[in-house]
Short mmCIF file of C-alpha atoms and ligand atoms in Angstrom, two decimals:
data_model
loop_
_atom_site.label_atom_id
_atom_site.label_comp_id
_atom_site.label_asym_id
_atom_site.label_seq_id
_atom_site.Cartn_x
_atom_site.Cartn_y
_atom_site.Cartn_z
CA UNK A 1 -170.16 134.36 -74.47
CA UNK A 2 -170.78 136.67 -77.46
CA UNK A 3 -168.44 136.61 -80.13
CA UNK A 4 -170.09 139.55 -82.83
CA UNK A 5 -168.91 139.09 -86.54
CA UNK A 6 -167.15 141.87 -88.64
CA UNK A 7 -168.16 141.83 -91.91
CA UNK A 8 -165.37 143.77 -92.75
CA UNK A 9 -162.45 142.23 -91.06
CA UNK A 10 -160.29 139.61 -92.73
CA UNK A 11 -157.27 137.12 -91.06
CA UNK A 12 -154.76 136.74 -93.47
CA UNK A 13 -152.66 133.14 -93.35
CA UNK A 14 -149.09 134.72 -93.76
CA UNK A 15 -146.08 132.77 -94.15
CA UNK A 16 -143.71 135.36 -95.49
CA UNK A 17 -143.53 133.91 -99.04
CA UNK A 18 -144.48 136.09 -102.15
CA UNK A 19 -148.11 134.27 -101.98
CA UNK A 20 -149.17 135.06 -98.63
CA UNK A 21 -147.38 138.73 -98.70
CA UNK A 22 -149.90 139.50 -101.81
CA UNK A 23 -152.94 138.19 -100.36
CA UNK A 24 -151.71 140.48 -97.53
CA UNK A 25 -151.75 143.45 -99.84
CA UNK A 26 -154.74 142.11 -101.20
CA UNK A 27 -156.81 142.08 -98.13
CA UNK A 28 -155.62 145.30 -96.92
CA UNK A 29 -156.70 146.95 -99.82
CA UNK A 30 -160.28 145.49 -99.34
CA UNK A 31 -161.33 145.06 -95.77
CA UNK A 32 -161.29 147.90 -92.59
CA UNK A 33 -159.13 145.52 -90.53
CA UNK A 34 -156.96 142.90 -90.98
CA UNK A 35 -155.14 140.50 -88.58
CA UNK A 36 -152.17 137.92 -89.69
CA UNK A 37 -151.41 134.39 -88.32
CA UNK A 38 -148.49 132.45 -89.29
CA UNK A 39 -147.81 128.93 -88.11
CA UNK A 40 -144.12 127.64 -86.84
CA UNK A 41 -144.27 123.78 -87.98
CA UNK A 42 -140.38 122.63 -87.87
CA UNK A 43 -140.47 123.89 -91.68
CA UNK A 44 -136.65 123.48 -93.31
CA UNK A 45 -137.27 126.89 -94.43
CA UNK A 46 -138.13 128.14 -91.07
CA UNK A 47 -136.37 131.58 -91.93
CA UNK A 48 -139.69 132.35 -94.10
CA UNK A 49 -140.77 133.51 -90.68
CA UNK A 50 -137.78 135.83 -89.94
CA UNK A 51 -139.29 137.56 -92.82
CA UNK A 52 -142.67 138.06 -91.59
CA UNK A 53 -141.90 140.90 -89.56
CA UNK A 54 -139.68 143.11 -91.93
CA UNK A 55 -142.52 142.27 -94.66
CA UNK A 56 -145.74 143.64 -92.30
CA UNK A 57 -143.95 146.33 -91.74
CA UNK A 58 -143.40 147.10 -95.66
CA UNK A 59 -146.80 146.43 -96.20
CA UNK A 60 -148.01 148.28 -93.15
CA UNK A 61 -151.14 150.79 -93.24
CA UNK A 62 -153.65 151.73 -90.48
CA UNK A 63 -155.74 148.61 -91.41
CA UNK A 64 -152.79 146.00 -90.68
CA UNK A 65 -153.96 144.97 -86.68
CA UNK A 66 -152.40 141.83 -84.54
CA UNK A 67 -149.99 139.26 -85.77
CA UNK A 68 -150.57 136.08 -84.45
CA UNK A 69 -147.83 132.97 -84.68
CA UNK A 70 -149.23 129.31 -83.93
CA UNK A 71 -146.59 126.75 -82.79
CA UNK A 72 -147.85 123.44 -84.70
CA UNK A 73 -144.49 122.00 -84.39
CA UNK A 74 -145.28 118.80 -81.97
CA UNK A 75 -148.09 118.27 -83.99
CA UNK A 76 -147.10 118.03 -86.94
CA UNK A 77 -143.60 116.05 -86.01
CA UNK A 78 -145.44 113.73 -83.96
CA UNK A 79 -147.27 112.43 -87.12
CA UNK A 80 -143.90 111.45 -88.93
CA UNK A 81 -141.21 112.97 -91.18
CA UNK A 82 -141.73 114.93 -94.60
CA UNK A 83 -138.81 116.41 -96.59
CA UNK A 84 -140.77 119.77 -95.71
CA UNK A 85 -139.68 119.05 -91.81
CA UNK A 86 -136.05 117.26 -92.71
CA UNK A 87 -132.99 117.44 -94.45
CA UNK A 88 -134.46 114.32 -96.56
CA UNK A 89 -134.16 114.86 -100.36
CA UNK A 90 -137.05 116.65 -102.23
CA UNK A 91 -137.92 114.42 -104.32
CA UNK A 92 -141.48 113.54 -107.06
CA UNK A 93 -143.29 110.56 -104.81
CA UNK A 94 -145.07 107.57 -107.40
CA UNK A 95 -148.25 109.73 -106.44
CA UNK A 96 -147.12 112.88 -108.54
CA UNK A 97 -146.60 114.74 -105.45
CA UNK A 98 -142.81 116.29 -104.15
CA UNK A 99 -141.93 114.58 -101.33
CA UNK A 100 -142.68 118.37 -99.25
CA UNK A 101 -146.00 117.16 -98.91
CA UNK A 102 -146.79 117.34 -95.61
CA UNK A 103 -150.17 115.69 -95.82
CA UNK A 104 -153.71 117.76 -94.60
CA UNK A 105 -151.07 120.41 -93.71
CA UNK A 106 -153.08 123.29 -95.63
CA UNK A 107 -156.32 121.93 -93.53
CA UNK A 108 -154.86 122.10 -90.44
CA UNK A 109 -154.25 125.66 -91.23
CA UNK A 110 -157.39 126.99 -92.13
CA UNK A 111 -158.67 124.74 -88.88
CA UNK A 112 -156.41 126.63 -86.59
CA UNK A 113 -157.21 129.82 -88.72
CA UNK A 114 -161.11 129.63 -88.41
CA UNK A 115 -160.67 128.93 -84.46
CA UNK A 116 -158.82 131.92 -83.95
CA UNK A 117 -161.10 134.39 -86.52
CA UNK A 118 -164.23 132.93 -84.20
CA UNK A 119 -162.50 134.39 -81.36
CA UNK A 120 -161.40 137.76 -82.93
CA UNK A 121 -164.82 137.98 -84.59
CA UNK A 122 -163.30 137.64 -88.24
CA UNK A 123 -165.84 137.14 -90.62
CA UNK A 124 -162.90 136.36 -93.92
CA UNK A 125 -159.94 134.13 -93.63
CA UNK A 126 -157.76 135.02 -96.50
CA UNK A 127 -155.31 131.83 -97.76
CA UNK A 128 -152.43 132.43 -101.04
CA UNK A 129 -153.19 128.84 -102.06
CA UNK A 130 -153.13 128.28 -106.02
CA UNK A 131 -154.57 125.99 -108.56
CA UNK A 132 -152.88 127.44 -111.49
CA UNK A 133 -149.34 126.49 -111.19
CA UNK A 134 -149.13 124.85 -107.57
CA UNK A 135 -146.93 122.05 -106.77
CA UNK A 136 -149.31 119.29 -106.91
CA UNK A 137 -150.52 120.07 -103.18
CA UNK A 138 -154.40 118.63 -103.28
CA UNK A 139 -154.77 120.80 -100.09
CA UNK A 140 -154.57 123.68 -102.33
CA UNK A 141 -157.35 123.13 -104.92
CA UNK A 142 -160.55 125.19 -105.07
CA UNK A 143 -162.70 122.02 -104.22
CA UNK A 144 -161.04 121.55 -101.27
CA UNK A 145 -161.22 125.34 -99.55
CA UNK A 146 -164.50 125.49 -100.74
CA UNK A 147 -164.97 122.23 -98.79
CA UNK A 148 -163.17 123.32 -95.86
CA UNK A 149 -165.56 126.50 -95.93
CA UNK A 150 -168.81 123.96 -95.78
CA UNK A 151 -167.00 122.28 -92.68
CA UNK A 152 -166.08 124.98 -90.78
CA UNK A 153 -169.05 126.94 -91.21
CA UNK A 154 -170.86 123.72 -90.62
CA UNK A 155 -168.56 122.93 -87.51
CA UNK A 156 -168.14 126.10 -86.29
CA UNK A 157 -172.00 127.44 -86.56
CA UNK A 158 -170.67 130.46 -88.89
CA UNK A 159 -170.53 132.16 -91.95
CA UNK A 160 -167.02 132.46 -92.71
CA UNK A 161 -165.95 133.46 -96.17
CA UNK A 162 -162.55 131.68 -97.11
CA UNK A 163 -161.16 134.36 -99.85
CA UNK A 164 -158.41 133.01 -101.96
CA UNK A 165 -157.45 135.52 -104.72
CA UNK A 166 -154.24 133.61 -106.25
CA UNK A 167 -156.75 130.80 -107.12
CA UNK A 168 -156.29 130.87 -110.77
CA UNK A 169 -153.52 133.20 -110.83
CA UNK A 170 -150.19 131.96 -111.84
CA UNK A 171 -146.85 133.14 -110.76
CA UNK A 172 -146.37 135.68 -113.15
CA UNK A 173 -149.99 136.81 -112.34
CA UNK A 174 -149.07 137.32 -109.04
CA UNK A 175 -146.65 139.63 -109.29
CA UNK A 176 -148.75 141.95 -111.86
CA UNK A 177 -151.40 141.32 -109.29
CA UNK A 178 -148.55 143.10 -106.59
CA UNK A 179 -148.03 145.64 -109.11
CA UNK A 180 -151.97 146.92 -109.30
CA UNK A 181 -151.90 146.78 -106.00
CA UNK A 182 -148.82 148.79 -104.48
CA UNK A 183 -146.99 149.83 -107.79
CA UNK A 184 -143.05 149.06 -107.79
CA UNK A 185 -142.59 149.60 -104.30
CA UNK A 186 -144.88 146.75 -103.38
CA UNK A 187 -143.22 144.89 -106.00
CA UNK A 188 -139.53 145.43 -104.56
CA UNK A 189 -140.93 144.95 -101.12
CA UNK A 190 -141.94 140.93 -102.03
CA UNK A 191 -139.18 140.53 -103.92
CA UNK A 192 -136.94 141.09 -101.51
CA UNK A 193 -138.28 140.35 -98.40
CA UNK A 194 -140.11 137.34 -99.08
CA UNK A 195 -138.91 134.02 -99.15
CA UNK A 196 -140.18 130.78 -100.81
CA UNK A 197 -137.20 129.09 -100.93
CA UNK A 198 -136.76 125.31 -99.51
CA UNK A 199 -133.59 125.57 -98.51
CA UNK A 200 -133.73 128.76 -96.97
CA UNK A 201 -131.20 130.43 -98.93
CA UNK A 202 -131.36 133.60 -98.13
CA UNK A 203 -127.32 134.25 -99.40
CA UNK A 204 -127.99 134.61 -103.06
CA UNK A 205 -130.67 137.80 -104.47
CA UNK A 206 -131.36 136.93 -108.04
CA UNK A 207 -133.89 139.35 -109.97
CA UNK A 208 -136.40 137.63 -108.66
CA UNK A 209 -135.63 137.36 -104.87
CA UNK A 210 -133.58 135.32 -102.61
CA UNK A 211 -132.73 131.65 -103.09
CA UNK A 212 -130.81 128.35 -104.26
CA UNK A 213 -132.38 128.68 -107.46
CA UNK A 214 -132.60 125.28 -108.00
CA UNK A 215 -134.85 123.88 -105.49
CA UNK A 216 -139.22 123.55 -106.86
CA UNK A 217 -140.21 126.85 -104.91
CA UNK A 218 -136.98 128.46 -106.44
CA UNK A 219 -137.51 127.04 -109.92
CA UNK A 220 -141.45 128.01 -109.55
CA UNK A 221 -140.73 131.53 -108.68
CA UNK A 222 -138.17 132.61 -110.94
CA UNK A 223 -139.99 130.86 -114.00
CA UNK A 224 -143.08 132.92 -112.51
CA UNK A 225 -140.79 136.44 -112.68
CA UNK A 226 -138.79 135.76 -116.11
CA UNK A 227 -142.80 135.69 -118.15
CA UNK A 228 -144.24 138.46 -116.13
CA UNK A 229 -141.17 140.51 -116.93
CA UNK A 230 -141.41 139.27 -120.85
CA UNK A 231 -144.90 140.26 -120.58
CA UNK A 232 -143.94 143.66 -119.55
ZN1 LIG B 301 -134.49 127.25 -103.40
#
């Protein structure tokens, strides 16, 4: 079975959170045709995914093609509880790390991701993870996509190109980032119809978009907003 390779065609992991919804702007900007896959995992903050829909439809041009939504949810609760995948309290572990860590969780992504772009013929698999001001996650440091890259294309007999253009961008770099791309309408779009927040609060809008305000992804994002807004 053939399976030709479009240089040209990206697979963007989206979650619905301001991260992935850029790196969706991002790609569509860049590449011919891009595809989306999102991954149901028994997340707290499952109504991230809820927002999925509304947000590819904001972002929408002629390049935006299939959505795709992986159900990892077994998986990942038959390996054992997180405070990502329970009500437990999110709490700093003795290993530096917030007790959201859902360990290899990022790897198993870009796994499942890679599988599907070898079927679609996807040559770039797009991921919003972050170096700069990230929550600790070691899934989300450049050494380790650019190790993933080695195994899949290793694994996988391909040339896959894993694109990650928050890298060393921090919050506030994001959003300008949002800006270049789509102006203030791509701007409002993530701020309000993305989510990042743990507890799924999607009840209170501050300036900077829905949330508790108080939980890490809450405390991230809206330190991320108040300096790019300082910055002007
Ligand atoms: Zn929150």
């Amino acid at each position: 079975m053939a399976f030709p390779v479009s240089p040209d065609h990206a697979l963007v992991l989206f979650s619905g959170g301001q991260d992935s919804a850029t790196c969706l702007a991002w790609a569509l900007d860049r590449y011919t045709h891009v595809e989306t896959i999102g991954f149901r995992y028994g997340q707290r903050h499952a109504v991230e995914l809820t927002c999925r829909d509304p947000l590819r439809d904001s972002l929408r041009t002629p390049r935006l093609g299939a959505d795709h939504m992986i159900d990892l949810t077994a998986t990942i609760a038959g390996l054992g509880a997180t405070a990502m995948t329970s009500d437990a309290e999110i709490v700093m572990t003795a290993e530096g790390l917030p007790s959201t860590f859902v360990p290899g969780r990022n790897l198993l992504f870009l796994t499942c991701a890679a599988s599907l772009a070898f079927r679609r013929g996807i040559k770039r698999i797009v991921a919003g993870v972050c170096e700069t001001d990230y929550s600790g996650y070691p899934d989300c440091r450049d050494d380790t996509v650019k190790a993933m890259q080695l195994a899949l294309n290793l694994g996988m007999n391909r040339r896959f190109v894993l694109e990650t253009p928050l890298m060393w961008r921090d919050k506030a770099a994001t959003w300008e980032l949002a800006r270049s791309l789509g102006g203030d309408a791509l701007v409002e779009a993530i701020r309000v119809e993305s989510h990042s927040c743990y507890l799924g609060d999607r009840t209170h809008l501050h300036d900077w978009g829905y949330g508790c305000g108080t939980c890490p992804a809450c405390e991230l994002r809206a330190d991320g907003w108040k300096r790019w807004r300082a910055e002007g």
